[in-house]
CSV table of C-alpha atoms in Angstrom, one decimal:
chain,number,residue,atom,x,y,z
A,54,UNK,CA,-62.0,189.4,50.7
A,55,UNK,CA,-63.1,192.8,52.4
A,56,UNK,CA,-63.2,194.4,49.1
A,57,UNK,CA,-65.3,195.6,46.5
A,58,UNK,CA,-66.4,192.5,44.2
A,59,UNK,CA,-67.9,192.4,40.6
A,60,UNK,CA,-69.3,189.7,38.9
A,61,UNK,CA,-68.5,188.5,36.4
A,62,UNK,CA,-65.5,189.7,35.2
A,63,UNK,CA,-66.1,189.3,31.5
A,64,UNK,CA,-69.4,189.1,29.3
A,65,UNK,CA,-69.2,188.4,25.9
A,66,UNK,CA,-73.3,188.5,24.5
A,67,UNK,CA,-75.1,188.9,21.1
A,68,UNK,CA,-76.8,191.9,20.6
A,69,UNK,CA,-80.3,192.3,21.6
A,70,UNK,CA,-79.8,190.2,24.3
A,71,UNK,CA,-80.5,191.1,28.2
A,72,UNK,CA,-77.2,190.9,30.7
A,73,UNK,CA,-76.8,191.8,34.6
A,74,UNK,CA,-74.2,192.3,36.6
A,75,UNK,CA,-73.5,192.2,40.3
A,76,UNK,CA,-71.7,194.1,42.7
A,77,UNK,CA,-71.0,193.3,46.1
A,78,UNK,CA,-69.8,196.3,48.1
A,79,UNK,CA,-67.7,197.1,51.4
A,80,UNK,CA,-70.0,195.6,53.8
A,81,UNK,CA,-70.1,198.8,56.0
A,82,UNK,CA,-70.3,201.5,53.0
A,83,UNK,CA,-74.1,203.0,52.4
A,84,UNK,CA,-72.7,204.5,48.9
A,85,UNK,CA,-72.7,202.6,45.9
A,86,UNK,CA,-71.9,203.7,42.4
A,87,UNK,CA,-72.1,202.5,39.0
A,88,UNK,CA,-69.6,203.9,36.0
A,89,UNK,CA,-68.8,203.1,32.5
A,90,UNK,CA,-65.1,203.4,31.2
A,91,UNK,CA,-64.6,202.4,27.3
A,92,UNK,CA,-60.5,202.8,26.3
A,93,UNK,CA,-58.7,206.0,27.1
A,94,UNK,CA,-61.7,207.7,29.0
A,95,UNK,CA,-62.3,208.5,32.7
A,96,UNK,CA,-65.3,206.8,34.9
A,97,UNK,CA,-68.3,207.8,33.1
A,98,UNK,CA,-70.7,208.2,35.8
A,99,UNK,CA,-74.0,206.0,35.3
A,100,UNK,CA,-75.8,206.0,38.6
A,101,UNK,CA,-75.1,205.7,42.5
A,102,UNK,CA,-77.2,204.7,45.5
A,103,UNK,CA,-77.6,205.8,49.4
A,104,UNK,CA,-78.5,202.7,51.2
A,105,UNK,CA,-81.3,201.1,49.1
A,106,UNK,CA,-82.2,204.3,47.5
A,107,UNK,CA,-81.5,205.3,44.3
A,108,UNK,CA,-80.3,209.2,44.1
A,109,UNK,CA,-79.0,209.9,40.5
A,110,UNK,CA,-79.3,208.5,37.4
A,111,UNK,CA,-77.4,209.8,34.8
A,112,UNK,CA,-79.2,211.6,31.3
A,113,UNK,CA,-77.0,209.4,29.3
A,114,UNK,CA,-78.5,206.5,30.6
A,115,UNK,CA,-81.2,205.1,28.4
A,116,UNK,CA,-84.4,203.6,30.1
A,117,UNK,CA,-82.6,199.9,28.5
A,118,UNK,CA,-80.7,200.7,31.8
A,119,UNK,CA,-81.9,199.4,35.7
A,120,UNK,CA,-79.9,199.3,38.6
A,121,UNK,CA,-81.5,198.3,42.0
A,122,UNK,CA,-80.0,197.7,45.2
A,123,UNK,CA,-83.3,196.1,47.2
A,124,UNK,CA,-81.5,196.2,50.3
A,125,UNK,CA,-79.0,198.5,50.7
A,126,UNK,CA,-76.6,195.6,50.2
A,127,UNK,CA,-75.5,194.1,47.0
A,128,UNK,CA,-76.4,195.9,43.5
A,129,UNK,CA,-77.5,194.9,40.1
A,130,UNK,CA,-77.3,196.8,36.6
A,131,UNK,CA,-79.4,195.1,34.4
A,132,UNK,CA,-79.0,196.5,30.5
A,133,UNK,CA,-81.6,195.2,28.4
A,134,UNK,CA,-81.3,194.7,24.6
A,135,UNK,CA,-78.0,195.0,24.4
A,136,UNK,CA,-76.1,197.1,21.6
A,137,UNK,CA,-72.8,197.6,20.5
A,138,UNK,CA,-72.3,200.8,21.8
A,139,UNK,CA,-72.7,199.7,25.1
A,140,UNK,CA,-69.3,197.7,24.8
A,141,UNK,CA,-67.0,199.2,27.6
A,142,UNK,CA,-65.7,198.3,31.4
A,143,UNK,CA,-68.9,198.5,33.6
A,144,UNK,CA,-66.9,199.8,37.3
A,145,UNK,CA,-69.0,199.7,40.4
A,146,UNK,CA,-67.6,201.8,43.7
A,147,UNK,CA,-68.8,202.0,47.3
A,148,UNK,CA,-68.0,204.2,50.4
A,149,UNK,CA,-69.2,205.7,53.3
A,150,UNK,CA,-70.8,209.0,53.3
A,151,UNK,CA,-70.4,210.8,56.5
A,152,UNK,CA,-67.9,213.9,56.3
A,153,UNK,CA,-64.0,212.9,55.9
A,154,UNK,CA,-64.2,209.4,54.8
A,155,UNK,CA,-65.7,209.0,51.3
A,156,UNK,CA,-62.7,207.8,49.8
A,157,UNK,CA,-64.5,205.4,46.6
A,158,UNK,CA,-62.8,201.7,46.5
A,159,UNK,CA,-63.5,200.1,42.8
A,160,UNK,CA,-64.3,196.3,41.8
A,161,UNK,CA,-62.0,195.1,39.3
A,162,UNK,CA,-65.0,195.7,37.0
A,163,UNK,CA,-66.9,193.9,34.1
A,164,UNK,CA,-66.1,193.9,30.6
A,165,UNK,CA,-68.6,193.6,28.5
A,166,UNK,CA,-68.4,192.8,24.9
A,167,UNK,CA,-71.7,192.9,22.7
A,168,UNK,CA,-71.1,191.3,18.8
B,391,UNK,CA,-74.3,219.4,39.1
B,392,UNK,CA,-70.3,218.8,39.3
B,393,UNK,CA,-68.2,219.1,36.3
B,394,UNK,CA,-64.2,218.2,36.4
B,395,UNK,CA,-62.1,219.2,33.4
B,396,UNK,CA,-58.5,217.2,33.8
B,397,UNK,CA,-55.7,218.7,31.7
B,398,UNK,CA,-53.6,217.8,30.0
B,399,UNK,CA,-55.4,214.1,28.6
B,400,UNK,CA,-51.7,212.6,27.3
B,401,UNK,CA,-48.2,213.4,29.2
B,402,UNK,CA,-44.9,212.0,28.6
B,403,UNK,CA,-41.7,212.8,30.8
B,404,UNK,CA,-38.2,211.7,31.2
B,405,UNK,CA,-37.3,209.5,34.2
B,406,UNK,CA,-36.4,211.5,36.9
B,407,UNK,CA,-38.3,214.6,35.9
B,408,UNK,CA,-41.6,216.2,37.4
B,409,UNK,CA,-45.0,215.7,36.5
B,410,UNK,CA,-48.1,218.1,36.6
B,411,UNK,CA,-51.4,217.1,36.1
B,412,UNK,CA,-54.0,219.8,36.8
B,413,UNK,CA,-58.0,219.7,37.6
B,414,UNK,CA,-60.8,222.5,37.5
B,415,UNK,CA,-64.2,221.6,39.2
B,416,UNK,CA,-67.6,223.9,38.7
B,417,UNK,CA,-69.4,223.0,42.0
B,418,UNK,CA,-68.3,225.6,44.7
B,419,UNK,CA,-69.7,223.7,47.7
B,420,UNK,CA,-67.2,220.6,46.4
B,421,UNK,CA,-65.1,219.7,49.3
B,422,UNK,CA,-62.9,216.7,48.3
B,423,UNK,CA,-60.9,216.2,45.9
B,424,UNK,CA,-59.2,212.7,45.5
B,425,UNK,CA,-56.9,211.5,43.1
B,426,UNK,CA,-56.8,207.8,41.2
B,427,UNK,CA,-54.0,206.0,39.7
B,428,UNK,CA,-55.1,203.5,37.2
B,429,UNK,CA,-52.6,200.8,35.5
B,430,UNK,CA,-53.7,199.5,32.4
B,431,UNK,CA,-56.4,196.3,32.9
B,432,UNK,CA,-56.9,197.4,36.8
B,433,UNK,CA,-59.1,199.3,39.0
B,434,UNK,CA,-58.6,202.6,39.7
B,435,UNK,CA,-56.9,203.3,43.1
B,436,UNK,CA,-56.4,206.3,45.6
B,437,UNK,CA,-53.2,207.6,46.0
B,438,UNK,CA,-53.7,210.9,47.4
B,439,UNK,CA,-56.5,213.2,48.3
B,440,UNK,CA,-57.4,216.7,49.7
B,441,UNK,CA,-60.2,218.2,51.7
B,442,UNK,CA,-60.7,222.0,51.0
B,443,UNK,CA,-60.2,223.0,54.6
B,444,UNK,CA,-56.1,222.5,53.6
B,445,UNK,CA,-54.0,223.8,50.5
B,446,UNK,CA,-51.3,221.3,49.8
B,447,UNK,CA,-50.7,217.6,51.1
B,448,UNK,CA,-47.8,215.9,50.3
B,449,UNK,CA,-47.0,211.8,50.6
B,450,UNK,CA,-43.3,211.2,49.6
B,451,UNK,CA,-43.2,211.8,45.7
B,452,UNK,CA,-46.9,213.0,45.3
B,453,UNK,CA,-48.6,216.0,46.4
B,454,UNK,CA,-51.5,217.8,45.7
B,455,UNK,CA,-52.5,221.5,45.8
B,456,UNK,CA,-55.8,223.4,46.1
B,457,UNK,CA,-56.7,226.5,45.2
B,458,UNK,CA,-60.5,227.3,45.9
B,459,UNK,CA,-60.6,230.3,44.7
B,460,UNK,CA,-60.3,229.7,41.6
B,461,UNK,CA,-61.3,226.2,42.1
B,462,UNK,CA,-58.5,224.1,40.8
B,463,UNK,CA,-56.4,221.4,42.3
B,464,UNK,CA,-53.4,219.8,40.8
B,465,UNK,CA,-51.1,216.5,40.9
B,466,UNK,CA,-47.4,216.9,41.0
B,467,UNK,CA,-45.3,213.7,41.2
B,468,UNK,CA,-41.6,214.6,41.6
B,469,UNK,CA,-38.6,212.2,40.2
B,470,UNK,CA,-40.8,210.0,38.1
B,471,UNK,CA,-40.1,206.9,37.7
B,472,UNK,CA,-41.1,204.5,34.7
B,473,UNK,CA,-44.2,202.3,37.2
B,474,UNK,CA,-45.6,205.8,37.8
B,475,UNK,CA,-46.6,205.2,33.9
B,476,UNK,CA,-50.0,205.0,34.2
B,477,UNK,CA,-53.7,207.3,34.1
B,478,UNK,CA,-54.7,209.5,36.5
B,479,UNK,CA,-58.0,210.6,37.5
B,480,UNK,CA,-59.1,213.6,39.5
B,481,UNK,CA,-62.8,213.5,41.1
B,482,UNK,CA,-64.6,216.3,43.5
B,483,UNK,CA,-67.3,215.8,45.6
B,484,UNK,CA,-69.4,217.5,48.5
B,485,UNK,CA,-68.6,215.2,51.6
B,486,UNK,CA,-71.9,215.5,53.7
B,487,UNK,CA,-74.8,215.8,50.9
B,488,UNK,CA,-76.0,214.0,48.5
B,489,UNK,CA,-73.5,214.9,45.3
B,490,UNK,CA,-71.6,212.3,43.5
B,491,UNK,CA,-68.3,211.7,42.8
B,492,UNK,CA,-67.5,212.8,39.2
B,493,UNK,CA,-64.2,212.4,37.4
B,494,UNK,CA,-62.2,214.3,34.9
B,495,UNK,CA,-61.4,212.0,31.6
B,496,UNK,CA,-58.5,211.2,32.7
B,497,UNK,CA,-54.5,211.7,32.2
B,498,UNK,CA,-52.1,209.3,30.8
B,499,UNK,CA,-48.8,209.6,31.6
B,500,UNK,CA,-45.8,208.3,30.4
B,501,UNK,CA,-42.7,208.2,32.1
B,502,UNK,CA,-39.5,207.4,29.6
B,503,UNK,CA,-36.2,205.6,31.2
């Protein structure tokens, strides 16, 4: 599969606790994003990456929030004590960067439910 | 930084009829402009896009138009059909630096047989 990849799919966990996801982008893309979609909203941007280093981070992003990508390869977000609020579709993107070809491919996502 | 308004957030036409979906972006120096289709419980997915160096591109029933100027771009999607039922997202970015791509909230249309 040449395409974006998320994992997992689903996480159901108890608030307070500590989840992480993983994103494997397009092997050749030096972009990566992460965005946040709850129902009937666009991608809420949360963070993105050039190679291994971390441009942006969004204001809405509370320091619970990580995301690393050590080596310029795969990503992790990491959100630590987990709430309820941060229920929603956790979307990660990737593409190249150079002039005329930044079209963003999506993962299928991760859903995560806090109770 | 970039901010995208999408109008209008809900749209419902009759089968066969047009569609308009229309974008406004803040960032001058934006210089692409793609456009996401998004079926409910999927990733979002390019169907058309537009570099500011052109006005209008068209791909069968989809076309998009740019005005820089006044820095708005627009979806039209003639003779809807009921799987064009979906949301829509419009995004700019600067191609070349070190922007993100940021999305409007989003349009959900509705197309009625």
């Amino acid at each position: 599969d040449t395409g974006v990849s998320q994992d997992p799919r689903h996480k159901i966990t108890k608030r307070g606790q500590n989840v992480t996801f993983r994103c494997d982008p397009i092997s050749e893309h030096n972009r990566l994003y992460w965005y946040r979609q709850t129902l009937g909203q666009g991608p809420e941007f949360l963070t993105y990456f050039q190679n291994e280093a971390q441009l942006e981070k969004s204001r809405l992003l509370s320091d619970r929030f990580s995301a690393e990508r050590p080596k310029g390869s795969f990503s992790t977000l990491e959100i630590q004590r987990t709430e309820q609020g941060d229920s929603a579709m956790y979307l990660c993107a990737s593409s190249p960067s150079w002039t005329g070809n930044t079209e963003a491919f999506f993962g299928q996502g991760t859903r995560l439910t806090v109770v | 930084g970039e901010n995208v308004e999408q109008h209008p957030s809900t749209l419902s036409v009759q089968e066969g009829d047009s569609a308009v979906i229309k974008c406004t972006y803040s960032d001058s120096a934006s210089n692409y402009f793609p456009w996401y289709k998004q079926e409910l419980g999927k990733r979002p997915q390019l169907i058309i896009d537009i570099r500011s160096n052109v006005g209008e591109k068209k791909d069968q029933r989809i076309a998009v138009t740019l005005n820089k100027t006044a820095k708005h771009f627009s979806l039209h999607i003639t003779e809807t059909q009921p799987e064009d039922s979906a949301v829509y997202f419009c995004a700019a970015i600067r191609e070349g630096g070190s922007e993100k791509l940021v999305f409007g909230k989003g349009t959900k249309l509705t197309v009625n047989p």
